[in-house]
Every structure is written in C-alpha cells, then in structure tokens.
Amino acid sequence: MKTKYWSVDKNVENEKNYPQIHEAAMLLRDGEAIAFPTETVYGLGADATSDAAVAKIFEAKGRPSDNPLIVHIASQSQLEKLVSDVPPIARILMEHFWPGPLTLIFPKRDGVSAKVTAGLDTVAVRMPDHDIALALIAAADVPVAAPSANRSGRPSPTLASHVQEDLEGKIAGIVDGGATGVGVESTVLDCTGAVPVILRPGGVTKEQLEEVIGPVLVDPGLESHVEKPKSPGMKYTHYAPKAPLVIADGSTSFVQALIDEARQEGLKVGVLTTAEQKGSYKADQIIICGKREDLSTVAAGLYEALRSFDSTDVDVIYSEAFPQIGIGIAVMNRLVKAAGHQVIKE
Ligand code: TXA
Ligand code: MG
C-alpha cells in the first residue's frame, strides 16, 4: 500500500484552510487507518464505528486483539454515543482536563464495537489537546479509535518520521504535525468504581488529579506482576529499543562501573543520560534525554532517545533512573517496561 503523507502547520487556525486535513478525514471516513499527531504521541486512527476499519489498526501494528483501544473525540456530543453513563466524577474531570492527556474509562453503550473494547463492557475515551487531531476528528465526524502509531512493542512515535519507520506501506496515510508535546501517553483513569483508579500513569499526574477530585488509587497491577492488570495493554513488553536496556539506578559512578564492566567484556555500550550528567560518562554512545531538573523534558524526549539507539551499533544500553514524582512516575513506568523490568540498584 502506498502511504500518503501530508504536512500540516501545528497551529491550525481554521481547518477549512487545510485541504490536507480534509483529505485525511475523508480517508478515515472511508474506513482507512491514518496516523495523526496528538499532544502525547502520534496515534493510528480509524473509524471506531467500523469493525473493518478498526481491524486495519490491529493488522498494521501487529497488536494483540485482547488489547482495547482508546476512542478519540472532538466534542462532548460524541461521548453520548459511546457511553451508557457519565459518573459525576468523570464530569468534573472532563471539565478540568479535556481536551488533554487524560483517558477516562466509562461503561460502554450497546453497539460500541467489541473490536475496540476487546470484549470489555467498558470503553476508554479521550479528547486530545491538539488542533490537528481535533480538526481531523471533527472533519471525519466519527469517533476515532487510536492506539499509538508504532509497531506493537516499539517505542511510541513522537515524530512523523517514527511512524514512517514503523508503518510506511502498511497504512493509508500520515498527517505530519511536527513533534508531539508531552511525549508519554495519556493517563488512563477508571472512574467506574467508588474511588478512581489510575490504570496507566501518563500526561496528567496523580497530584494534578487529586487536586481536583481528592484521593485516587493506583492499580496494584502496575507495581506487581499480576496476571491481569485492569488495563490490558500494561502486561505487554513495550517501548523497547532493539538493544537490551538496563536501568542503572544509582550514582553516576555506579552507572559508569556497569558500563566499564560491559565494555571489558567486549560489548559496545550506550548510555541514556540527561543534560546535567552527560559529562560523567565514558561509553560508546551517549544519548541525552532532557534535563533532570525538569522531568517534563525527559518525558518529551524519552521515546526519541530510545529509538535513536537503533541507528547505533550498541550491544547494550544503560539508562539512568528518574525520581518517581509528578511526570517522573510515567517516565519510569515506560522505562521499566522498555527494560523488561531489568533494574539494577546501587
Ligand atoms: O496518549 C495516548 O493515550 C495515545 C494517543 C494516541 O492518544 N494512545 C495510546 O493508546 O496510548 P494505546 O493503545 O497505545 O494505549 C491504550 C491503553 C492500553 O494500555 C489499553 O489496554 C488501555 O489503554 N485501555 C483501552 N481501553 C480500555 C478499557 N476499556 N479498560 C481498561 N484499559 C483500557
Ligand atoms: Mg501504545
């Protein structure tokens, strides 16, 4: 399949001036899978009301069919067709955080495709805070199911070129809106029970949620290795670069000692570090990911940093660990998964 490519200015003031968005929207309506930017990562969208369209997402990504998709909407009126109930807490959250990187789990309405929900009786919905995404969904005039636009298991795409690397020839089109902002995916929050539960940490932090709605729980499945985390996607290996990744949780001298040990064994070693600490290492590849003093910059650069090791010849990658506060929780969640839970503590 030939993948169409449209480049669109991020500041879409009047989407009617953008024939590219209109063309992409018509392909979406026609049941094609189209990649587009959001404020978190690029999504691979398809008409959520069409089983055949949704099947193209799973096919292109190589995604297991038991992993449900997030439905993206551009207006509150689209929500009513998807959900059977809006809990009061969800209303408050939507007012505060939509559009934005918060996905809410609702009881689903009859008729929402089981392909989208992977057979669950709930549906995940979010309104992205990105002019191009909103314009595209509005122009298509259908709810858009969209996982991250990477091959399953690869780091999520934060640039259109990442989507091309993974999906060129497998999807009908890519809308290039430049770099996404947040860099890690949305927070997934289940508010169908008495107390809201974070199923996946992401762009909206626990602290931000609690400021608005009070105490929030974290799915115990995120910490331990339970069989069945409530967010099915959290059980798969994810976000991984091609070389094995190990998190070295300790001082720079501890990280350097691990690097030295591997190099003595004849391995080529990469290190994932930050602006502040880059000068502390001697390794075969040093990749800088944001600034430690501002963890949102680490989030923004994380997937690109992981991908960039793939164009090097390193045999193993050591990454620094990050403080588990604010957005650092989402960063460490992704990093630990990318490392297949290989963490060495000082
Ligand atoms: O920021 C994001 O959320 C990006 C952009 C493209 O919007 N999308 C994204 O989608 O990260 P994906 O498919 O890579 O991750 C969706 C996550 C998975 O962990 C999935 O299991 C979970 O949401 N999920 C979807 N529907 C669910 C449901 N009904 N109940 C629990 N978890 C659900
Ligand atoms: Mg994903």
PDB file of C-alpha atoms and ligand atoms in Angstrom, residues 148 150 156 185, ligand 2:
ATOM      1  CA  SER A 148      -0.062   4.868  19.480  1.00  0.00           C
ATOM      2  CA  ASN A 150       4.070   2.320  16.391  1.00  0.00           C
ATOM      3  CA  SER A 156       5.671   5.194  20.727  1.00  0.00           C
ATOM      4  CA  GLU A 185       0.848   8.719  26.529  1.00  0.00           C
TER       5      GLU A 185
HETATM    6 MG    MG B   2       0.893   2.167  22.724  1.00  0.00          MG
END
